[in-house]
CSV table of C-alpha atoms in Angstrom, one decimal:
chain,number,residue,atom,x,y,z
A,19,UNK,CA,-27.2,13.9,15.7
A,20,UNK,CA,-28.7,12.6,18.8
A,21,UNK,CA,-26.7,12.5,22.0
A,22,UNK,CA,-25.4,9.2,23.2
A,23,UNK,CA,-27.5,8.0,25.8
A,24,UNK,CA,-27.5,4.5,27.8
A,25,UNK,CA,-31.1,3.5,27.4
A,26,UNK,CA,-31.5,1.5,30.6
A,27,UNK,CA,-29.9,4.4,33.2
A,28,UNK,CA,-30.3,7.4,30.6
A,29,UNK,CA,-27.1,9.1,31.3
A,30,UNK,CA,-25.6,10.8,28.6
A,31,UNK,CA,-22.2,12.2,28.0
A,32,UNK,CA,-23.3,16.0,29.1
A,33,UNK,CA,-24.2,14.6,32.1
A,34,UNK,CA,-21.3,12.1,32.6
A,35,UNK,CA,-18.2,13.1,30.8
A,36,UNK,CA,-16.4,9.7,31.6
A,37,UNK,CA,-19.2,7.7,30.3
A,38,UNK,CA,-18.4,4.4,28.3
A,39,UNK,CA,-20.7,2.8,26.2
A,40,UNK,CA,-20.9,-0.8,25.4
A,41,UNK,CA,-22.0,-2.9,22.8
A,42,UNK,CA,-22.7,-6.4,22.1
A,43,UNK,CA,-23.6,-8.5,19.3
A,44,UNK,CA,-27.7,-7.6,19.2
A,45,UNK,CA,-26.3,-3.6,18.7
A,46,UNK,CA,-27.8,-2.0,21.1
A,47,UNK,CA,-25.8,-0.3,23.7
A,48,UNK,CA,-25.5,-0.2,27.7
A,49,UNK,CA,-23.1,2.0,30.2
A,50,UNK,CA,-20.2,0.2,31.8
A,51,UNK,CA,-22.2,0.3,35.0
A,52,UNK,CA,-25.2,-1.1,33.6
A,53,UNK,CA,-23.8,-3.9,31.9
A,54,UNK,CA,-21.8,-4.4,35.3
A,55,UNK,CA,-24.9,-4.6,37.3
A,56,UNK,CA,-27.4,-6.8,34.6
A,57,UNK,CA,-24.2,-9.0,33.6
A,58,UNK,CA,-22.7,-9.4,37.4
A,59,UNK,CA,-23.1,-13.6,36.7
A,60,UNK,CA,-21.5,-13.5,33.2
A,61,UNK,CA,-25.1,-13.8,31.4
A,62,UNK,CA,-27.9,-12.1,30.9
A,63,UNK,CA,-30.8,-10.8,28.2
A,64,UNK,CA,-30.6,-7.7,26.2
A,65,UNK,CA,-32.8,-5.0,28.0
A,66,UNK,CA,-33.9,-3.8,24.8
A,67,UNK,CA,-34.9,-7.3,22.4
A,68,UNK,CA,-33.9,-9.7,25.1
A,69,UNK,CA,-31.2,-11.4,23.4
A,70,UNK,CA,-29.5,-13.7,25.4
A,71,UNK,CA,-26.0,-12.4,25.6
A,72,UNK,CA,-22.7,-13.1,27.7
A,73,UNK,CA,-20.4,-10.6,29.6
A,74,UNK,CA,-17.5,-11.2,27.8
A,75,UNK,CA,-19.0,-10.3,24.4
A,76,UNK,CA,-19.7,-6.9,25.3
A,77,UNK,CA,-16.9,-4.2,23.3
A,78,UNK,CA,-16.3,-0.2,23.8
A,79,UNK,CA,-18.5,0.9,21.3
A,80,UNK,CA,-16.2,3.2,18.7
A,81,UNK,CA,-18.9,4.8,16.5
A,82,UNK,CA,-21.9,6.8,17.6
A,83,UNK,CA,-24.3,4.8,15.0
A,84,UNK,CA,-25.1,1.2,16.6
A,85,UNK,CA,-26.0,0.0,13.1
A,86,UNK,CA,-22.1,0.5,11.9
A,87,UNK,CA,-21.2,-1.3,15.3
A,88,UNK,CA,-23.5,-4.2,14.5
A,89,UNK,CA,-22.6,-4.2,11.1
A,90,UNK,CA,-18.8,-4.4,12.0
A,91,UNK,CA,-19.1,-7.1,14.5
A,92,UNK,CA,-21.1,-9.2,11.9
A,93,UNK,CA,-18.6,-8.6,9.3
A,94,UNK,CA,-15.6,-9.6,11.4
A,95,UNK,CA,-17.7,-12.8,12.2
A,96,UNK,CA,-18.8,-13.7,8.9
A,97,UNK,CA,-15.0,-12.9,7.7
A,98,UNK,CA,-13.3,-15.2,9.5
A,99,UNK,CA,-15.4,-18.1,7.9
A,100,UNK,CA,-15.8,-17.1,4.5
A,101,UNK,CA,-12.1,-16.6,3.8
A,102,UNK,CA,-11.5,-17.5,0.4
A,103,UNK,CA,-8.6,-15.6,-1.9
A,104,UNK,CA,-8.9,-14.9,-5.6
A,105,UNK,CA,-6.6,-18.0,-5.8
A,106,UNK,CA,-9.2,-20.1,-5.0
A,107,UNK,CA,-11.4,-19.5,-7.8
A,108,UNK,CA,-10.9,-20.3,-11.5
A,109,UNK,CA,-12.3,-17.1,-12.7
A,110,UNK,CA,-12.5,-13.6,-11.7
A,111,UNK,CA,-16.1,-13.5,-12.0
A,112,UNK,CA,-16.5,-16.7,-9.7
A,113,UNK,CA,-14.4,-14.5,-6.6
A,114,UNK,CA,-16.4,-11.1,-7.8
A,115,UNK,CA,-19.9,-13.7,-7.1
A,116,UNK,CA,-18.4,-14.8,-3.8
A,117,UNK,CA,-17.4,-11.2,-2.9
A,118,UNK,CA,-21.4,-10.2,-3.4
A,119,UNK,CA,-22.5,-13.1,-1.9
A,120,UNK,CA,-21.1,-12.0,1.3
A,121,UNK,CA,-21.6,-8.8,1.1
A,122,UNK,CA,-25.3,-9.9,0.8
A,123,UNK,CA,-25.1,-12.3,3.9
A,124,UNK,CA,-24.0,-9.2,6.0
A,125,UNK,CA,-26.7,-7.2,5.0
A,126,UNK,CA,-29.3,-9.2,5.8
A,127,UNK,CA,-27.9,-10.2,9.3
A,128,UNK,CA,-27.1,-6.5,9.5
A,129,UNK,CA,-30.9,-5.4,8.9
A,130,UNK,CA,-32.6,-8.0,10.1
A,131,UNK,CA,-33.4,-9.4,6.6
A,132,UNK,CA,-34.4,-13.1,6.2
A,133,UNK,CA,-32.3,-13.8,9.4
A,134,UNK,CA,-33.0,-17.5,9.9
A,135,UNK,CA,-32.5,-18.3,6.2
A,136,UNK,CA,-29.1,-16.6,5.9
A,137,UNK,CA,-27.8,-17.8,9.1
A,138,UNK,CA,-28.6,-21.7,7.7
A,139,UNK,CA,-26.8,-20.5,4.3
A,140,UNK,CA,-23.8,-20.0,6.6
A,141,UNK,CA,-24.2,-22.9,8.9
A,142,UNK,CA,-24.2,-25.2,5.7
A,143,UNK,CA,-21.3,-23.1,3.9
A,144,UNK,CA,-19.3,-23.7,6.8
A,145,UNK,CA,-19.7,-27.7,7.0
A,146,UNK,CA,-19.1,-27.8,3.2
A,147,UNK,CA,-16.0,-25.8,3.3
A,148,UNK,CA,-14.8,-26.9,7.1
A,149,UNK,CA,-11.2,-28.0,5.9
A,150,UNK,CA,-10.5,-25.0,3.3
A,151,UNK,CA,-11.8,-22.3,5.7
A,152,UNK,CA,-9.0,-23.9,8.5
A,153,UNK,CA,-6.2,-23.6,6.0
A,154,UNK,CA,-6.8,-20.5,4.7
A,155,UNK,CA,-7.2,-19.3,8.7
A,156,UNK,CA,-3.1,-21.0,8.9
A,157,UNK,CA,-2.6,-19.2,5.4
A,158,UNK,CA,-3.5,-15.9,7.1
A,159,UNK,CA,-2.3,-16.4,10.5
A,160,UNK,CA,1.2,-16.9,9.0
A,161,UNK,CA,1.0,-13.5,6.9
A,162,UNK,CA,-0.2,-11.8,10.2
A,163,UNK,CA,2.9,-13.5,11.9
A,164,UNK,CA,5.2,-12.0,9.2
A,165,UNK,CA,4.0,-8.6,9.4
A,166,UNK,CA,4.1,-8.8,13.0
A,167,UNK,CA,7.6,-10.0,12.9
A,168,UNK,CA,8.4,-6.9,10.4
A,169,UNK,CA,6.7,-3.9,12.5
A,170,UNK,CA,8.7,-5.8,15.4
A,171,UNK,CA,12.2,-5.1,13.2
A,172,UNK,CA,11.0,-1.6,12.6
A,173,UNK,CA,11.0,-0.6,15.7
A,174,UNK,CA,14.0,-2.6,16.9
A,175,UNK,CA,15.8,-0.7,14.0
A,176,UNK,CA,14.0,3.0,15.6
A,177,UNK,CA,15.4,2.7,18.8
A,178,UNK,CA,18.9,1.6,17.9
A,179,UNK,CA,18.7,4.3,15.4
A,180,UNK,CA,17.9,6.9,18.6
A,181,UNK,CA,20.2,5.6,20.7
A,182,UNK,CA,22.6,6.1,18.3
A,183,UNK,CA,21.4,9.7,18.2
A,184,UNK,CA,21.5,10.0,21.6
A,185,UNK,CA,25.1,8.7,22.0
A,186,UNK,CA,26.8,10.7,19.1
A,187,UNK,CA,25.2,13.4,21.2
A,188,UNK,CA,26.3,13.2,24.4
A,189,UNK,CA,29.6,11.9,22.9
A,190,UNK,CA,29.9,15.5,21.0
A,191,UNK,CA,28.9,17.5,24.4
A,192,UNK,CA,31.4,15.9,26.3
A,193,UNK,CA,34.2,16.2,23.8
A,194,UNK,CA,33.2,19.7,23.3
A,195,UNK,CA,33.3,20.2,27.4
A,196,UNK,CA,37.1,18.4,27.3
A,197,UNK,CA,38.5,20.8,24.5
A,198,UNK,CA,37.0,23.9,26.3
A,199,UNK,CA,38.8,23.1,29.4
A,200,UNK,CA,42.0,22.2,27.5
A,201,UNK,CA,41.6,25.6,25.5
A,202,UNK,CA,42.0,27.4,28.4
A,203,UNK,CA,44.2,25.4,30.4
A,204,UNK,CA,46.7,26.3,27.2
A,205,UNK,CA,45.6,30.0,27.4
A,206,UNK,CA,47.0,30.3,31.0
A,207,UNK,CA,49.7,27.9,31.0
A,208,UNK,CA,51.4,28.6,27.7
A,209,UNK,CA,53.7,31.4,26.2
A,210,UNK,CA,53.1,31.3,22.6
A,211,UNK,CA,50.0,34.0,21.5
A,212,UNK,CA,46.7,33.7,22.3
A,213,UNK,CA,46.0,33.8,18.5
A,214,UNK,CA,48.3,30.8,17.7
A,215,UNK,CA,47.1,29.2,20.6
A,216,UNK,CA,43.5,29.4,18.9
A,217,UNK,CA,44.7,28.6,15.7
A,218,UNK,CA,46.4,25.1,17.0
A,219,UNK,CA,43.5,24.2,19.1
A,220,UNK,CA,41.1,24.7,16.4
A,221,UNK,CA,43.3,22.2,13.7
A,222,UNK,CA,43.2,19.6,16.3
A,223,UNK,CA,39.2,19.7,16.8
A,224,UNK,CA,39.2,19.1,13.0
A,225,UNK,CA,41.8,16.7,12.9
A,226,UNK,CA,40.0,14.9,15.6
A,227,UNK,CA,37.7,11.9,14.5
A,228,UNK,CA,34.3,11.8,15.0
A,229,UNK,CA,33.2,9.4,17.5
A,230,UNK,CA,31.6,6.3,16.3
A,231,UNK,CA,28.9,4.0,17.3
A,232,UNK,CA,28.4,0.0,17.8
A,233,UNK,CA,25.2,-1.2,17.5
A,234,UNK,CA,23.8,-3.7,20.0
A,235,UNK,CA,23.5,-7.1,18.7
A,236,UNK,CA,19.8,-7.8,17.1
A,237,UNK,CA,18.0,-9.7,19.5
A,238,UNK,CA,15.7,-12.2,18.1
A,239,UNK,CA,11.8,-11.2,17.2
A,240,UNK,CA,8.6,-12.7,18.8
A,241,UNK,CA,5.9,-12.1,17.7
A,242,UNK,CA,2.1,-12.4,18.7
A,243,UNK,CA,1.9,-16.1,18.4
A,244,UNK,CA,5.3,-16.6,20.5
A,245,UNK,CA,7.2,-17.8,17.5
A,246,UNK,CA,10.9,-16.1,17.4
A,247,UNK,CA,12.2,-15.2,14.0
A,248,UNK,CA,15.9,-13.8,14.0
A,249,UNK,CA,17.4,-11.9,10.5
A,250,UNK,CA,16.6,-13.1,7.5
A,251,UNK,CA,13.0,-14.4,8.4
A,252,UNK,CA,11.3,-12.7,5.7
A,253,UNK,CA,13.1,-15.5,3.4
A,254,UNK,CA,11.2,-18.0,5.2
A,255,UNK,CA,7.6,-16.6,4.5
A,256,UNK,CA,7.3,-14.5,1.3
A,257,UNK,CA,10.0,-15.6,-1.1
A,258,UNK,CA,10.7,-13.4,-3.9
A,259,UNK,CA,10.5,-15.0,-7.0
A,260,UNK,CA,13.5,-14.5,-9.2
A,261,UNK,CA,13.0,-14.3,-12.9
A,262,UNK,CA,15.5,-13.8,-15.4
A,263,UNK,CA,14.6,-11.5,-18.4
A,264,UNK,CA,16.9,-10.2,-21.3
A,265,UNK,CA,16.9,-6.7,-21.7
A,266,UNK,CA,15.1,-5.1,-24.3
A,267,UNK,CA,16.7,-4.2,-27.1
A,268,UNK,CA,14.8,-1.7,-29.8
A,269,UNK,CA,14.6,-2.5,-33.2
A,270,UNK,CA,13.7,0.2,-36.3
A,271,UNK,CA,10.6,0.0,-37.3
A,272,UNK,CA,11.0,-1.3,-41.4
A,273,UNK,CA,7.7,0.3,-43.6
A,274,UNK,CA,7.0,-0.6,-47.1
A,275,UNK,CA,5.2,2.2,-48.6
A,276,UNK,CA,5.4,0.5,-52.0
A,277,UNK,CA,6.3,3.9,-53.5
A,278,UNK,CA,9.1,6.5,-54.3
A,279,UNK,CA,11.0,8.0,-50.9
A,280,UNK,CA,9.6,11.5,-50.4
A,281,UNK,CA,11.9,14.4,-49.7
A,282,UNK,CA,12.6,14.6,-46.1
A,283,UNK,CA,14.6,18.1,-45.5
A,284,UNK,CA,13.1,21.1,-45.6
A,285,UNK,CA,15.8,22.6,-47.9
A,286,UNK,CA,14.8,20.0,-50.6
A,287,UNK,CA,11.2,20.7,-50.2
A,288,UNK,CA,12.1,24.4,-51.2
A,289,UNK,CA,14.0,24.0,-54.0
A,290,UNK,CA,11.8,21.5,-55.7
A,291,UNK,CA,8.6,24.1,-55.0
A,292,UNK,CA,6.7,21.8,-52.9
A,293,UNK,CA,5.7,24.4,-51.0
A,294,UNK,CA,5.0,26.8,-53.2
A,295,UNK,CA,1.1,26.4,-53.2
A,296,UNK,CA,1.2,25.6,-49.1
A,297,UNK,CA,-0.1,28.0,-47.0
A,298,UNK,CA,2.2,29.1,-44.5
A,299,UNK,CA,1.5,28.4,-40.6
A,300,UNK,CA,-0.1,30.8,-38.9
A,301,UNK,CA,1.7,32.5,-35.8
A,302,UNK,CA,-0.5,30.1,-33.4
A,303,UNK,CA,0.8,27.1,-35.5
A,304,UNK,CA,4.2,28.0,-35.2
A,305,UNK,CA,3.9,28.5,-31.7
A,306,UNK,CA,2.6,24.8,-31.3
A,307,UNK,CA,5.2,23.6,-33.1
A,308,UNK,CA,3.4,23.4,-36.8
A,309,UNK,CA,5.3,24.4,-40.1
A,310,UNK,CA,3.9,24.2,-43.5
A,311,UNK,CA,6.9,21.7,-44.4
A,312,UNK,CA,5.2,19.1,-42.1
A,313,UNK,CA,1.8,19.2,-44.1
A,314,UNK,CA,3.6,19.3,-47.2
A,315,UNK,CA,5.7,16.2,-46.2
A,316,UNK,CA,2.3,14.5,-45.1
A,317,UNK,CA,0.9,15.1,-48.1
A,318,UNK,CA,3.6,14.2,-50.4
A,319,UNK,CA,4.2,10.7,-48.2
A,320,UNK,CA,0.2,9.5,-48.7
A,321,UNK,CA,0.6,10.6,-52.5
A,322,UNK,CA,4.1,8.8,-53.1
A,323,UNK,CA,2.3,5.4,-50.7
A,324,UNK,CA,1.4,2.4,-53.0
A,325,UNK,CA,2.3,3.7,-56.1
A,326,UNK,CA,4.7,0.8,-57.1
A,327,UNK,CA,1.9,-2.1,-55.7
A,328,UNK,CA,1.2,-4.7,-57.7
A,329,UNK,CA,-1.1,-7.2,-56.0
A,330,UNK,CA,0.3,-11.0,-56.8
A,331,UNK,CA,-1.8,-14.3,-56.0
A,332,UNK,CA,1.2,-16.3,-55.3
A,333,UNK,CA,3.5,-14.6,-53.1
A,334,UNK,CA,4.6,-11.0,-51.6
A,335,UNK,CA,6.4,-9.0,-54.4
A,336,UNK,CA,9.5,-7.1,-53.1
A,337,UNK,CA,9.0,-2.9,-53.8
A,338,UNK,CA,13.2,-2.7,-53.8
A,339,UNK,CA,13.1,-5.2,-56.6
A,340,UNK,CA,9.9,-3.6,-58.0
A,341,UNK,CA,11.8,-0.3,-57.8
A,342,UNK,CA,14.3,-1.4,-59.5
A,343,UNK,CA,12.6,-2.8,-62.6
């Protein structure tokens, strides 16, 4: 790959180490210096196509390919107008044709493809759709809000969790320091043994409670827009529908072979010589789980199936009572 290079000063990053290049919306990139220099009155053309371009548009450039830079600041632009959710169509294959209609829109502005037609295809989209593209901007802004508001409690609920860490610690290093000292302030002051003196000291360190911790009160959240959201504000944005099901309950499975019941044990397939004239399972088979009593149940259940049916033109004849007869 090609070193990255400013093409108006050509210094690369071999040569400067703390070079930073820019980008803008035409994709071609300039040094920090370079656009300080062209862009010194907050406006200026490209030096490569002569775009006219403004100071403040200009970004660090994050990839080394200027087409994926162009391509992302186009995306991000075309995004914010053509906004629509699944919700908003009547069909999945409506939102799958809006999905590739963008995608088409971006690649043409991206490549330089029928520029002036697709840019009047998104002037006029966003005139017909003015009012739906600023709600569903809210609609988003207010998911952004919540999600701010919830890394916000996560890390309110990480740092009380290591200060909490941090004072069970130092609470346990200090009450270890306080029953040292006392340990030996017993040693030399007492007359019972050194053993028992041990032995009383240690029951006391387990009999003594382990210290505990108060939390700080919660303070309220604000988030990016400068809205404060206290506990419980997830109630307020996402509400979580609550549907009431009964439990499943199963229910055997009632088949009408119109036939006989075939023997089921194996016991009653041997006596009866059902198996006489099966071939037995080979050691593979049995390994797999596979006995001749299975094939010979098979067989005997499709030869025993629809031997009592009796087709009727007027209604469905019962096999219990045709068993019976």
């Amino acid at each position: 790959m090609d070193e990255q290079m400013c093409p108006r000063c050509k210094s690369t990053k071999y040569r400067n180490p703390s070079l930073v290049l820019m980008v803008n919306i035409c994709g071609h990139t300039l040094c920090e210096n370079c656009v300080e220099l062209l862009f010194v009155r907050g406006s200026g053309a490209c030096p490569e196509c002569k775009t006219p371009l403004r100071r403040n548009q200009f970004r660090v450039q994050l990839f080394e390919d200027v087409t994926v830079e162009k391509e992302v600041d186009i995306r991000r632009k075309i995004l914010k107008d053509f906004n629509k959710q699944e919700s908003d169509f009547d069909s999945l294959r409506e939102y799958n044709d809006y999905l590739e209609e963008v995608e088409t829109i971006i690649f043409n502005l991206t490549n330089g493809i029928d520029e002036e037609v697709t840019r009047k295809r998104v002037e006029s989209y966003r005139r017909e759709n003015k009012e739906q593209i600023t709600r569903n901007r809210q609609i988003r802004s207010n998911d952004m809000m919540y999600l701010d508001a919830l890394l916000d409690e996560e890390r309110q609920i990480n740092e009380e969790r290591q200060q909490e860490q941090q004072f069970l610690a130092k609470q346990a290093l200090n009450q270890k320091k306080k029953n040292k000292e006392a340990l030996l302030d017993e040693l030399i002051y007492s007359d019972r043994p050194a053993d028992q003196v041990i032995a009383s000291h240690v029951a006391n360190q387990q009999s003594q409670e382990a210290p505990t911790y108060k939390p700080p009160q919660r303070k309220a959240i604000e988030v990016s827009s400068g809205a404060k959201l206290g506990l419980g504000f997830q109630d307020s944005f996402l509400p979580i529908p609550k549907t009431e099901e009964t439990p499943y309950e199963y229910e055997e499975l009632e088949v009408y072979t119109f036939g006989p019941d075939p023997p089921v044990s194996q016991e009653e397939l041997d006596t009866k010589g059902f198996t006489k004239h099966i071939r037995p399972a080979s050691p593979h088979g049995l390994g797999g789980g596979y006995t001749q009593h299975i094939a010979c149940q098979r067989a005997l259940e499709e030869a025993f199936s629809g031997m009592f049916f009796f087709p009727s033109k007027h209604k469905f004849q019962d096999p219990l009572s045709i068993e019976a007869r």
